[in-house]
Short mmCIF file of C-alpha atoms in Angstrom, two decimals:
data_model
loop_
_atom_site.label_atom_id
_atom_site.label_comp_id
_atom_site.label_asym_id
_atom_site.label_seq_id
_atom_site.Cartn_x
_atom_site.Cartn_y
_atom_site.Cartn_z
CA MET A 1 11.22 0.90 28.43
CA HIS A 2 14.02 -1.50 27.43
CA THR A 3 12.04 -3.52 24.82
CA SER A 4 10.98 -0.40 22.83
CA LEU A 5 14.60 0.78 22.92
CA ALA A 6 15.63 -2.56 21.49
CA LEU A 7 12.70 -2.75 18.99
CA LEU A 8 13.46 1.01 17.66
CA LEU A 9 17.10 0.25 17.31
CA GLU A 10 16.69 -3.16 15.57
CA LEU A 11 14.03 -1.90 13.29
CA GLY A 12 16.06 1.33 12.55
CA VAL A 13 19.15 -0.65 11.69
CA ILE A 14 17.16 -3.18 9.67
CA LEU A 15 15.50 -0.50 7.59
CA LEU A 16 18.86 1.20 7.04
CA VAL A 17 20.34 -2.16 5.85
CA LEU A 18 17.40 -2.71 3.43
CA SER A 19 18.05 0.83 2.19
CA GLY A 20 21.53 0.12 1.61
CA LEU A 21 20.65 -3.28 -0.29
CA GLY A 22 18.19 -1.41 -2.23
CA ALA A 23 20.65 0.95 -3.53
CA LEU A 24 23.20 -1.74 -4.31
CA ALA A 25 20.57 -3.76 -6.24
CA ARG A 26 19.65 -0.66 -8.25
CA ARG A 27 23.43 -0.08 -9.26
CA VAL A 28 23.90 -3.73 -10.42
CA GLY A 29 20.58 -3.72 -12.25
CA ILE A 30 18.71 -6.35 -10.43
CA PRO A 31 15.42 -5.94 -8.46
CA PRO A 32 15.76 -5.54 -4.63
CA ILE A 33 13.33 -8.68 -3.69
CA PRO A 34 16.31 -11.18 -3.80
CA LEU A 35 18.61 -8.90 -1.47
CA TYR A 36 15.74 -8.41 0.94
CA LEU A 37 15.04 -12.24 1.28
CA LEU A 38 19.03 -12.61 1.68
CA ALA A 39 18.88 -9.96 4.72
CA GLY A 40 16.04 -12.07 6.19
CA LEU A 41 17.90 -15.19 5.99
CA ALA A 42 20.99 -13.55 7.61
CA LEU A 43 18.70 -12.22 10.27
CA GLY A 44 16.97 -15.46 11.16
CA GLU A 45 17.75 -18.87 12.59
CA GLY A 46 21.29 -19.81 12.24
CA GLY A 47 22.00 -16.44 10.53
CA LEU A 48 24.25 -13.59 11.52
CA ALA A 49 22.60 -11.42 13.86
CA PRO A 50 19.07 -12.49 15.42
CA VAL A 51 16.61 -9.82 16.04
CA PRO A 52 14.32 -10.98 18.87
CA ALA A 53 12.77 -7.50 19.50
CA ALA A 54 11.77 -6.64 15.94
CA GLY A 55 10.42 -9.95 15.18
CA GLN A 56 6.97 -9.45 16.30
CA PHE A 57 6.71 -6.19 14.33
CA VAL A 58 8.14 -7.99 11.32
CA GLN A 59 5.32 -10.66 11.63
CA ALA A 60 2.62 -8.17 12.01
CA GLY A 61 4.22 -6.09 9.04
CA ALA A 62 4.42 -9.07 6.92
CA THR A 63 0.75 -9.82 6.92
CA ILE A 64 0.03 -5.85 6.08
CA GLY A 65 2.59 -6.28 3.34
CA VAL A 66 0.86 -9.21 1.46
CA VAL A 67 -2.54 -7.22 1.88
CA LEU A 68 -0.85 -4.21 0.43
CA LEU A 69 1.12 -5.88 -2.52
CA LEU A 70 -2.49 -7.46 -3.63
CA LEU A 71 -4.26 -4.13 -3.04
CA THR A 72 -2.01 -2.26 -5.37
CA LEU A 73 -1.96 -4.80 -8.02
CA GLY A 74 -5.69 -4.85 -7.99
CA LEU A 75 -5.57 -0.90 -8.24
CA GLU A 76 -3.47 -1.43 -11.45
CA PHE A 77 -5.83 -3.72 -13.00
CA SER A 78 -8.39 -2.50 -15.52
CA THR A 79 -11.33 -4.31 -17.05
CA ALA A 80 -10.91 -2.80 -20.38
CA GLU A 81 -6.93 -3.87 -20.46
CA PHE A 82 -7.97 -7.49 -19.27
CA ALA A 83 -10.56 -7.55 -21.97
CA HIS A 84 -7.81 -6.57 -24.69
CA SER A 85 -5.46 -9.05 -23.16
CA VAL A 86 -8.12 -11.92 -23.41
CA ARG A 87 -8.72 -11.02 -26.98
CA GLY A 88 -5.23 -11.41 -28.03
CA HIS A 89 -3.66 -13.62 -25.71
CA VAL A 90 -5.65 -16.42 -24.28
CA PRO A 91 -3.48 -19.07 -26.24
CA SER A 92 -0.18 -17.41 -24.97
CA ALA A 93 -1.78 -17.63 -21.35
CA ALA A 94 -2.79 -21.30 -21.57
CA VAL A 95 0.97 -21.98 -23.00
CA ASP A 96 2.22 -19.97 -19.92
CA LEU A 97 0.34 -22.04 -17.57
CA VAL A 98 0.84 -25.50 -19.19
CA VAL A 99 4.52 -25.29 -19.55
CA ASN A 100 5.49 -23.37 -16.36
CA ALA A 101 3.29 -25.00 -13.85
CA ALA A 102 3.99 -28.49 -15.23
CA PRO A 103 7.67 -28.43 -14.16
CA GLY A 104 6.68 -27.36 -10.42
CA ALA A 105 4.14 -30.11 -10.24
CA VAL A 106 6.37 -32.87 -11.31
CA ALA A 107 9.05 -31.52 -9.22
CA GLY A 108 6.78 -31.44 -6.26
CA TRP A 109 5.71 -35.31 -7.12
CA LEU A 110 9.31 -36.23 -7.24
CA LEU A 111 10.22 -34.64 -4.06
CA GLY A 112 7.25 -36.56 -2.41
CA LEU A 113 5.18 -33.49 -1.55
CA ASP A 114 1.52 -33.94 -0.72
CA GLY A 115 -1.28 -32.30 -3.07
CA ILE A 116 -1.16 -29.08 -1.38
CA GLY A 117 2.48 -28.92 -1.67
CA ILE A 118 2.31 -29.97 -5.51
CA LEU A 119 -0.11 -27.38 -6.14
CA ALA A 120 1.77 -24.52 -4.38
CA LEU A 121 5.03 -25.50 -5.97
CA ALA A 122 3.25 -25.46 -9.67
CA GLY A 123 1.90 -22.03 -8.80
CA ALA A 124 5.36 -20.73 -7.61
CA THR A 125 7.06 -21.94 -10.94
CA TRP A 126 4.05 -20.55 -12.99
CA ILE A 127 3.73 -17.04 -12.03
CA SER A 128 6.22 -14.41 -13.16
CA SER A 129 6.70 -11.17 -11.06
CA SER A 130 4.54 -8.68 -12.51
CA GLY A 131 6.26 -5.98 -10.38
CA ILE A 132 9.92 -6.92 -11.43
CA VAL A 133 9.05 -7.35 -15.20
CA ALA A 134 7.10 -4.29 -15.55
CA ARG A 135 9.85 -2.15 -13.74
CA LEU A 136 12.55 -3.95 -16.06
CA LEU A 137 10.68 -3.13 -19.33
CA SER A 138 10.68 0.36 -18.13
CA ASP A 139 14.24 0.65 -16.84
CA LEU A 140 15.53 -1.18 -20.36
CA ARG A 141 13.45 1.40 -22.23
CA ARG A 142 11.48 -1.24 -23.95
CA LEU A 143 8.03 0.23 -23.68
CA GLY A 144 8.34 1.17 -27.37
CA ASN A 145 8.95 -2.36 -28.57
CA ARG A 146 6.83 -4.49 -30.58
CA GLU A 147 7.00 -7.28 -28.26
CA THR A 148 6.10 -5.36 -25.15
CA PRO A 149 2.32 -5.50 -25.23
CA ALA A 150 2.10 -9.22 -25.56
CA VAL A 151 4.48 -9.71 -22.41
CA LEU A 152 2.20 -7.15 -20.70
CA SER A 153 -0.77 -9.08 -21.39
CA VAL A 154 0.58 -12.28 -20.17
CA LEU A 155 1.36 -10.63 -16.80
CA VAL A 156 -2.26 -9.21 -16.64
CA MET A 157 -3.74 -12.55 -17.24
CA GLU A 158 -1.41 -14.26 -14.76
CA ASP A 159 -2.44 -11.53 -12.09
CA PHE A 160 -6.04 -12.43 -12.82
CA ALA A 161 -5.53 -16.16 -12.68
CA MET A 162 -4.17 -15.55 -9.15
CA ALA A 163 -7.65 -14.53 -8.13
CA ALA A 164 -8.82 -18.03 -8.47
CA TYR A 165 -5.82 -19.82 -7.46
CA LEU A 166 -5.24 -18.17 -4.21
CA PRO A 167 -8.46 -18.99 -2.58
CA VAL A 168 -8.26 -22.54 -3.77
CA LEU A 169 -4.73 -22.92 -2.20
CA ALA A 170 -5.99 -20.92 0.84
CA VAL A 171 -8.83 -23.38 1.43
CA LEU A 172 -6.92 -26.50 0.86
CA THR A 173 -4.07 -25.26 3.23
CA ALA A 174 -6.58 -24.57 6.13
CA GLY A 175 -7.33 -28.51 6.10
CA GLY A 176 -10.62 -28.20 4.55
CA GLU A 177 -12.55 -31.25 3.02
CA TRP A 178 -13.16 -31.40 -0.74
CA TRP A 179 -16.63 -29.85 -0.23
CA GLN A 180 -15.08 -26.94 1.93
CA ALA A 181 -12.50 -26.32 -0.89
CA VAL A 182 -15.20 -26.20 -3.61
CA LEU A 183 -17.34 -24.17 -1.32
CA GLY A 184 -14.51 -21.78 -0.64
CA VAL A 185 -13.72 -21.46 -4.32
CA ALA A 186 -17.31 -20.62 -5.04
CA VAL A 187 -17.06 -17.96 -2.44
CA ALA A 188 -14.04 -16.53 -4.15
CA LEU A 189 -15.63 -16.61 -7.36
CA SER A 190 -18.80 -15.14 -6.31
CA ALA A 191 -16.90 -12.47 -4.36
CA VAL A 192 -14.89 -11.57 -7.91
CA ALA A 193 -17.99 -11.65 -9.66
CA ALA A 194 -19.75 -9.35 -6.97
CA ALA A 195 -16.70 -6.94 -6.90
CA PHE A 196 -17.06 -6.61 -10.63
CA PHE A 197 -20.75 -6.02 -10.52
CA ALA A 198 -20.46 -3.57 -7.54
CA SER A 199 -17.55 -1.57 -9.15
CA HIS A 200 -19.86 -1.56 -12.52
CA ARG A 201 -22.86 -0.78 -10.69
CA TRP A 202 -22.07 1.42 -7.71
CA GLY A 203 -18.35 2.09 -8.63
CA HIS A 204 -18.78 5.64 -8.63
CA HIS A 205 -20.33 5.69 -5.08
CA ILE A 206 -17.84 3.64 -3.71
CA ASN A 207 -15.10 5.49 -5.21
CA ARG A 208 -16.81 8.89 -4.28
CA TRP A 209 -16.74 7.74 -0.67
CA LEU A 210 -13.17 6.46 -0.62
CA ALA A 211 -11.71 9.13 -2.83
CA HIS A 212 -11.66 12.00 -0.31
CA PRO A 213 -10.15 14.83 -1.44
CA ASP A 214 -7.77 15.01 1.26
CA ASP A 215 -4.91 12.49 0.99
CA GLU A 216 -4.79 11.47 4.64
CA GLN A 217 -8.44 10.68 4.70
CA LEU A 218 -8.03 8.66 1.54
CA MET A 219 -5.25 6.59 2.73
CA LEU A 220 -6.88 6.03 6.01
CA ARG A 221 -10.22 5.14 4.12
CA VAL A 222 -8.74 2.92 1.54
CA LEU A 223 -6.25 1.00 3.96
CA GLY A 224 -9.15 0.71 6.65
CA THR A 225 -11.51 -0.77 4.00
CA THR A 226 -9.00 -3.08 2.65
CA LEU A 227 -7.99 -4.66 6.02
CA VAL A 228 -11.59 -5.15 7.30
CA VAL A 229 -12.41 -6.91 3.76
CA ALA A 230 -9.10 -8.89 4.09
CA ALA A 231 -10.07 -10.03 7.45
CA LEU A 232 -13.56 -10.97 6.10
CA ALA A 233 -11.89 -12.92 3.28
CA GLU A 234 -9.59 -14.53 5.79
CA PHE A 235 -12.70 -15.60 7.82
CA VAL A 236 -14.19 -17.53 5.36
CA ASP A 237 -10.78 -18.95 4.61
CA ALA A 238 -10.50 -17.43 1.28
CA SER A 239 -7.09 -15.66 1.95
CA ALA A 240 -6.57 -12.03 3.11
CA ALA A 241 -4.65 -11.47 -0.08
CA VAL A 242 -7.82 -12.18 -2.21
CA GLY A 243 -9.80 -9.74 -0.19
CA ALA A 244 -7.27 -7.00 -0.62
CA PHE A 245 -7.26 -7.93 -4.54
CA LEU A 246 -11.13 -7.32 -4.64
CA VAL A 247 -10.81 -3.89 -2.94
CA GLY A 248 -8.10 -2.85 -5.47
CA LEU A 249 -10.47 -4.05 -8.36
CA THR A 250 -13.41 -2.13 -7.08
CA LEU A 251 -11.86 1.11 -7.01
CA THR A 252 -11.24 2.53 -10.48
CA GLY A 253 -10.48 5.54 -12.56
CA ALA A 254 -9.05 8.75 -10.68
CA ALA A 255 -9.63 7.48 -7.22
CA ALA A 256 -7.47 4.38 -8.08
CA GLU A 257 -4.71 6.52 -9.36
CA ARG A 258 -4.62 8.74 -6.10
CA ALA A 259 -4.88 5.45 -4.11
CA ARG A 260 -1.91 4.17 -5.77
CA ALA A 261 0.10 7.29 -5.17
CA VAL A 262 -0.72 7.51 -1.51
CA LEU A 263 -0.23 3.76 -0.67
CA ALA A 264 2.99 3.38 -2.68
CA PRO A 265 5.39 4.46 0.15
CA LEU A 266 3.48 2.28 2.63
CA ARG A 267 3.54 -0.72 0.12
CA ASP A 268 7.17 -0.51 -0.29
CA LEU A 269 7.98 -0.39 3.51
CA PHE A 270 5.36 -3.31 4.48
CA GLY A 271 6.23 -5.11 1.08
CA ALA A 272 10.12 -5.16 2.03
CA VAL A 273 9.08 -6.43 5.70
CA PHE A 274 7.08 -9.34 4.03
CA PHE A 275 10.06 -10.54 2.23
CA LEU A 276 12.32 -9.98 5.12
CA SER A 277 9.84 -12.23 7.06
CA ILE A 278 9.84 -15.00 4.63
CA GLY A 279 13.86 -14.91 4.81
CA LEU A 280 13.66 -14.77 8.53
CA ALA A 281 11.20 -17.89 8.51
CA VAL A 282 13.59 -20.12 6.48
CA SER A 283 16.80 -21.31 8.31
CA VAL A 284 20.15 -21.12 6.17
CA ALA A 285 20.80 -24.94 7.13
CA SER A 286 17.54 -25.91 5.44
CA LEU A 287 18.51 -24.13 2.27
CA VAL A 288 21.76 -26.19 1.61
CA PRO A 289 20.05 -29.58 0.69
CA VAL A 290 17.29 -27.94 -1.76
CA LEU A 291 19.89 -26.12 -3.72
CA PRO A 292 20.21 -28.66 -6.29
CA ALA A 293 16.64 -29.20 -6.80
CA ALA A 294 16.13 -25.24 -6.73
CA LEU A 295 19.13 -25.04 -9.42
CA ALA A 296 17.33 -27.51 -11.80
CA LEU A 297 13.91 -25.82 -11.33
CA ALA A 298 15.51 -22.37 -12.12
CA VAL A 299 17.19 -23.86 -15.39
CA VAL A 300 13.80 -25.31 -16.45
CA GLY A 301 11.81 -22.28 -15.45
CA GLY A 302 14.04 -20.00 -17.19
CA VAL A 303 13.71 -22.13 -20.38
CA THR A 304 9.90 -22.63 -20.12
CA LYS A 305 9.35 -18.78 -19.64
CA THR A 306 11.44 -17.98 -22.58
CA TYR A 307 9.24 -20.27 -24.68
CA THR A 308 5.96 -18.52 -23.45
CA GLY A 309 7.53 -15.13 -24.22
CA TRP A 310 8.41 -16.49 -27.70
CA VAL A 311 5.14 -17.72 -28.32
CA ALA A 312 3.42 -14.70 -27.05
CA ALA A 313 5.46 -12.26 -28.96
CA GLY A 314 5.18 -14.35 -32.16
CA ARG A 315 1.42 -13.59 -32.09
CA ASP A 316 1.91 -10.14 -32.26
CA GLY A 317 4.27 -10.42 -35.20
CA ALA A 318 7.69 -9.74 -33.45
CA GLY A 319 10.69 -11.01 -35.23
CA ARG A 320 13.32 -13.49 -33.63
CA ARG A 321 15.14 -11.02 -31.45
CA GLY A 322 11.82 -9.45 -30.02
CA LYS A 323 10.74 -12.94 -29.18
CA LEU A 324 13.90 -13.74 -27.29
CA ARG A 325 13.67 -10.23 -25.42
CA ALA A 326 9.78 -11.02 -24.56
CA GLY A 327 10.95 -14.44 -23.21
CA THR A 328 13.71 -13.52 -21.17
CA ALA A 329 11.86 -10.48 -19.81
CA LEU A 330 9.41 -12.85 -18.41
CA ILE A 331 11.69 -15.08 -16.36
CA ALA A 332 11.76 -13.36 -13.12
CA ARG A 333 9.72 -14.77 -10.30
CA GLY A 334 9.20 -12.69 -7.24
CA GLU A 335 6.50 -11.51 -5.05
CA PHE A 336 3.53 -13.98 -6.20
CA SER A 337 6.05 -16.94 -5.64
CA ILE A 338 6.89 -15.75 -2.05
CA VAL A 339 3.14 -14.97 -1.39
CA ILE A 340 2.15 -18.40 -2.40
CA ILE A 341 4.80 -19.91 0.09
CA GLY A 342 3.68 -17.45 2.91
CA LEU A 343 0.17 -19.03 2.46
CA VAL A 344 1.35 -22.59 2.73
CA GLY A 345 3.80 -21.56 5.56
CA ALA A 346 7.46 -20.66 4.99
CA GLY A 347 8.32 -22.95 7.71
CA HIS A 348 7.18 -26.07 5.55
CA ALA A 349 10.38 -28.29 5.68
CA VAL A 350 10.99 -28.40 1.86
CA LEU A 351 8.53 -25.86 0.27
CA GLY A 352 9.83 -22.76 2.23
CA PRO A 353 13.44 -23.14 1.61
CA LEU A 354 13.07 -24.46 -1.92
CA VAL A 355 11.08 -21.53 -3.38
CA THR A 356 13.06 -19.07 -1.52
CA ALA A 357 16.10 -20.28 -3.26
CA TYR A 358 14.16 -20.49 -6.58
CA VAL A 359 13.00 -16.88 -6.21
CA LEU A 360 16.49 -15.74 -5.28
CA LEU A 361 17.97 -17.49 -8.37
CA LEU A 362 15.38 -16.07 -10.89
CA ALA A 363 14.86 -12.59 -9.46
CA THR A 364 18.52 -12.15 -9.63
CA LEU A 365 19.29 -14.00 -12.87
CA GLY A 366 16.02 -13.32 -14.87
CA PRO A 367 16.69 -9.36 -15.26
CA LEU A 368 20.50 -9.95 -16.07
CA ILE A 369 19.73 -12.55 -18.76
CA THR A 370 17.27 -10.35 -20.33
CA ARG A 371 19.43 -7.14 -20.04
CA TRP A 372 22.02 -9.44 -21.90
CA ALA A 373 19.43 -10.82 -24.54
CA GLY A 374 18.41 -7.14 -25.42
CA SER A 375 21.90 -5.63 -25.32
CA ARG A 376 23.36 -7.82 -28.32
CA SER A 377 21.88 -5.45 -30.76
CA PRO A 378 23.77 -3.97 -33.72
CA ALA A 379 25.24 -0.47 -33.05
CA PRO A 380 22.40 1.87 -33.75
CA SER A 381 22.60 3.03 -37.41
CA ILE A 382 22.31 6.69 -37.84
CA ALA A 383 18.84 7.30 -39.62
CA MET B 1 -2.56 11.35 -40.74
CA ASP B 2 -2.70 7.55 -39.38
CA VAL B 3 -2.05 7.14 -35.74
CA ASN B 4 -1.99 3.55 -34.55
CA GLU B 5 -3.00 3.12 -30.87
CA VAL B 6 -1.44 0.15 -29.05
CA LEU B 7 -2.63 -0.60 -25.50
CA LEU B 8 0.06 -1.37 -22.98
CA PRO B 9 -1.79 -3.21 -20.08
CA GLY B 10 -0.73 -1.91 -16.83
CA VAL B 11 1.48 0.74 -18.20
CA GLY B 12 -0.58 3.01 -20.46
CA LEU B 13 -0.84 3.58 -24.37
CA ARG B 14 1.34 3.76 -27.28
CA TYR B 15 0.75 6.02 -30.28
CA GLU B 16 2.72 5.09 -33.61
CA PHE B 17 2.80 7.07 -36.79
CA THR B 18 5.10 7.88 -39.51
CA ASN B 19 5.77 11.21 -40.49
CA ALA B 20 6.40 13.04 -43.83
CA ASP B 21 10.11 11.99 -43.90
CA GLY B 22 9.25 8.57 -43.45
CA GLN B 23 10.35 8.04 -40.09
CA ARG B 24 8.40 5.79 -37.80
CA ILE B 25 7.74 7.36 -34.37
CA GLY B 26 6.43 5.91 -31.18
CA ILE B 27 5.02 8.06 -28.20
CA VAL B 28 4.43 6.06 -24.98
CA ALA B 29 1.69 7.74 -22.56
CA ARG B 30 2.14 6.45 -19.23
CA ARG B 31 -0.60 6.20 -16.75
CA THR B 32 1.42 8.32 -14.26
CA GLY B 33 1.34 11.12 -16.79
CA GLU B 34 4.94 10.83 -18.04
CA PHE B 35 5.73 10.24 -21.65
CA GLU B 36 8.55 8.75 -23.64
CA LEU B 37 9.43 9.21 -27.31
CA VAL B 38 11.33 6.41 -29.48
CA ASP B 39 11.74 6.08 -33.21
CA TYR B 40 12.05 2.93 -35.04
CA PRO B 41 15.02 2.34 -37.44
CA ARG B 42 14.28 0.64 -40.60
CA SER B 43 16.70 -2.23 -40.02
CA ASP B 44 14.72 -3.21 -36.94
CA PRO B 45 11.06 -2.08 -36.74
CA ASP B 46 10.48 -4.28 -33.66
CA GLU B 47 12.78 -2.35 -31.38
CA GLY B 48 12.26 1.37 -30.52
CA ARG B 49 15.29 3.68 -30.12
CA PRO B 50 14.57 5.81 -26.98
CA LEU B 51 14.73 9.33 -27.72
CA PHE B 52 13.85 11.08 -24.78
CA ARG B 53 11.28 11.00 -21.78
CA LEU B 54 9.11 13.75 -20.26
CA THR B 55 7.59 14.38 -16.94
CA ALA B 56 4.20 15.26 -16.76
CA GLU B 57 4.86 18.95 -16.40
CA GLU B 58 7.44 18.99 -19.34
CA ALA B 59 4.92 17.14 -21.54
CA ASP B 60 2.21 19.73 -20.75
CA THR B 61 4.71 22.51 -21.66
CA VAL B 62 5.55 20.74 -24.87
CA ALA B 63 2.27 20.45 -25.83
CA GLU B 64 1.54 24.26 -25.08
CA ILE B 65 4.49 24.99 -27.27
CA LEU B 66 3.14 22.68 -30.21
CA GLY B 67 -0.48 23.64 -29.55
CA ALA B 68 -0.30 27.37 -28.71
CA PRO B 69 0.16 29.23 -32.06
CA ARG B 70 -2.76 27.11 -33.36
CA ILE B 71 -4.96 28.11 -30.65
CA ALA B 72 -4.36 31.78 -30.80
CA GLU B 73 -5.04 31.62 -34.64
CA ARG B 74 -8.13 29.71 -34.66
CA PHE B 75 -9.74 30.45 -31.04
CA ALA B 76 -12.07 33.25 -32.51
CA ASP B 77 -13.44 30.96 -35.16
CA LEU B 78 -13.27 27.62 -33.77
CA THR B 79 -16.18 27.65 -31.48
CA ARG B 80 -18.49 28.80 -34.23
CA GLU B 81 -16.94 26.45 -37.00
CA VAL B 82 -16.61 23.13 -35.07
CA PRO B 83 -19.62 21.70 -34.20
CA GLY B 84 -19.89 20.44 -30.47
CA LEU B 85 -17.10 22.66 -29.41
CA SER B 86 -17.87 25.64 -27.13
CA ALA B 87 -16.17 28.01 -24.70
CA GLY B 88 -16.93 28.42 -20.87
CA GLN B 89 -16.02 30.28 -17.91
CA ILE B 90 -15.18 28.80 -14.82
CA SER B 91 -14.61 30.55 -11.45
CA VAL B 92 -12.32 28.95 -8.95
CA PRO B 93 -14.07 28.47 -5.50
CA ALA B 94 -11.93 29.26 -2.21
CA GLU B 95 -12.38 25.45 -1.26
CA SER B 96 -10.88 24.29 -4.60
CA PRO B 97 -8.23 21.64 -4.43
CA PHE B 98 -6.05 23.53 -6.93
CA ALA B 99 -6.39 27.03 -5.43
CA GLY B 100 -2.89 28.28 -4.54
CA GLY B 101 -1.52 25.09 -6.84
CA THR B 102 -0.37 25.21 -10.53
CA LEU B 103 -2.41 24.90 -13.47
CA GLY B 104 -0.34 21.85 -14.48
CA GLN B 105 -1.05 20.22 -11.24
CA SER B 106 -4.91 19.85 -12.18
CA ARG B 107 -3.81 18.08 -15.28
CA ALA B 108 -7.10 19.42 -16.62
CA ARG B 109 -6.42 19.05 -20.10
CA THR B 110 -4.99 15.53 -19.89
CA ARG B 111 -8.02 14.55 -17.96
CA THR B 112 -10.87 16.23 -19.85
CA GLY B 113 -9.44 17.04 -23.40
CA ALA B 114 -10.81 20.63 -22.79
CA SER B 115 -8.09 23.53 -22.67
CA ILE B 116 -7.82 26.51 -20.51
CA VAL B 117 -6.73 29.28 -22.81
CA ALA B 118 -6.94 32.35 -20.37
CA VAL B 119 -6.93 32.99 -16.68
CA VAL B 120 -8.91 36.18 -15.64
CA ARG B 121 -7.86 37.59 -12.44
CA GLY B 122 -9.60 41.01 -11.53
CA GLU B 123 -8.65 43.42 -14.26
CA THR B 124 -5.81 41.28 -15.66
CA VAL B 125 -6.11 38.50 -18.07
CA ILE B 126 -3.38 35.93 -18.63
CA ALA B 127 -3.65 34.55 -22.16
CA SER B 128 -2.38 31.18 -22.96
CA PRO B 129 -1.11 30.40 -19.28
CA ALA B 130 1.85 28.05 -18.81
CA PRO B 131 1.16 24.84 -16.68
CA SER B 132 3.37 26.69 -14.12
CA GLN B 133 0.82 29.33 -13.73
CA ILE B 134 -0.34 29.55 -10.17
CA ILE B 135 -4.30 29.67 -9.75
CA GLU B 136 -5.79 31.57 -7.25
CA ALA B 137 -9.25 31.35 -5.36
CA GLY B 138 -11.71 33.89 -7.30
CA ASP B 139 -9.79 33.51 -10.75
CA VAL B 140 -11.88 32.86 -13.72
CA LEU B 141 -10.64 30.43 -16.10
CA VAL B 142 -11.84 30.53 -19.92
CA VAL B 143 -12.09 27.05 -21.25
CA ILE B 144 -12.68 25.62 -24.70
CA GLY B 145 -13.69 22.13 -25.47
CA THR B 146 -16.73 19.95 -25.54
CA HIS B 147 -19.75 20.68 -23.04
CA GLU B 148 -18.63 17.36 -21.31
CA GLY B 149 -15.09 18.47 -21.28
CA ILE B 150 -15.88 22.06 -19.74
CA ALA B 151 -18.23 20.62 -17.23
CA ALA B 152 -15.43 18.10 -16.22
CA VAL B 153 -13.06 21.05 -15.78
CA ARG B 154 -15.48 22.63 -13.53
CA GLU B 155 -15.86 19.54 -11.54
CA ILE B 156 -12.10 19.29 -11.11
CA PHE B 157 -11.74 22.67 -9.89
CA ARG B 158 -14.79 22.43 -7.64
CA GLY B 159 -12.85 19.31 -6.00
#
């Protein structure tokens, strides 16, 4: 029973350390993701304390973590909100894609990456962390502000775009020929269409079966279905993450609300394990040479996101300070950039360390910058 | 009164209106059932000043406080005068998910728009029950709302 003793002990200590780091992050006002990544780095190759026994669990947990992150994202998605965002903010989303993906693509080309590497890096610099940003807006009490709907609309469209982007990347990474990539994308797109059709047509049947009144049954059914669909998606090279996202899309209404509530603790646990595993896969020594590139990308990424938010908030008629708040709120990159790297392989010599450093910088600085940009308000006048 | 609805994708809805004193007020209704109230200073109408937050239960209680006198006053006439509004009685079955729970947990009004105005338990009548009111199997709920709303409340308590 020696192995299980070591496993329990290592896992317990890891979770306690993560809890301590999470509490610390809350106190300083930054999201816990960068600290989880740092913890992974510290435990990994060339780090402070290697954890051989917990390694396998972390690996398996990370796979489930990605699935749960995408599932809850799909659960939060509503067609009505997406349609609303499309009506008002397609130009903002276009600006978002062009100005934020371009720096990543150019950097990838300068670093001599192959096509897949360039595509992955462009995706990693493009996508903001909807988890971090939504949490920030709530914590900074900005939900009442004029610019907030614009920021949230940009996030919704980014999340949706990921449903097309991730399968493309997954197929290309799997070493497919161009026709396999086209086929994979076609499969993924028809799966998205089918999920929408299914949720529209038979949504209430699926919902009724999944939404068992007993919470335990609900959790087991939703999780089981998601893992099976994720496995099928992986089988056709369309990425397990996309499969999970589709299951989330199919569930709607009260069922989605309850599923979110029962899955939240699981998502938090396995999500943390996933960030930890990315840190584990990157060696500290490989981080140092990419730091200058990551720093340069972070500076550019901060500026381009601020511009995106500026444009989006301007469309909703926000003033100069509102536009600045919107822009800086979007700076934080997080779970998606990491998911992209997880897909390509965190072990990739340049990409893994580069994007890890990039997310470390922007997930930490983004929230601090937007806090600062919003706090320079004149003392509230007595109305 | 003009109430402006703003969609907050992924978060919920925001209602904005100007009161008689000319103050601009915003109410953020989150999907999770929590509420946040802000007001907008004239100097910068873009940035809401946070006033207070309410949990789902607190919001229900505030709604009861604000709505109660009017319900008591008009209950008798309402169902006759307002087309489409009716009253119904719903008995709570033993297998109901909310038997033994509080009225607030069912979030019946938030979800259906219909109000539970009284709980009949044996010989006693609990008028205008608070969200903290415990519901027992066998209770009869007096509900006013649209036909659909009442049917939806029935579904909720049937489980």
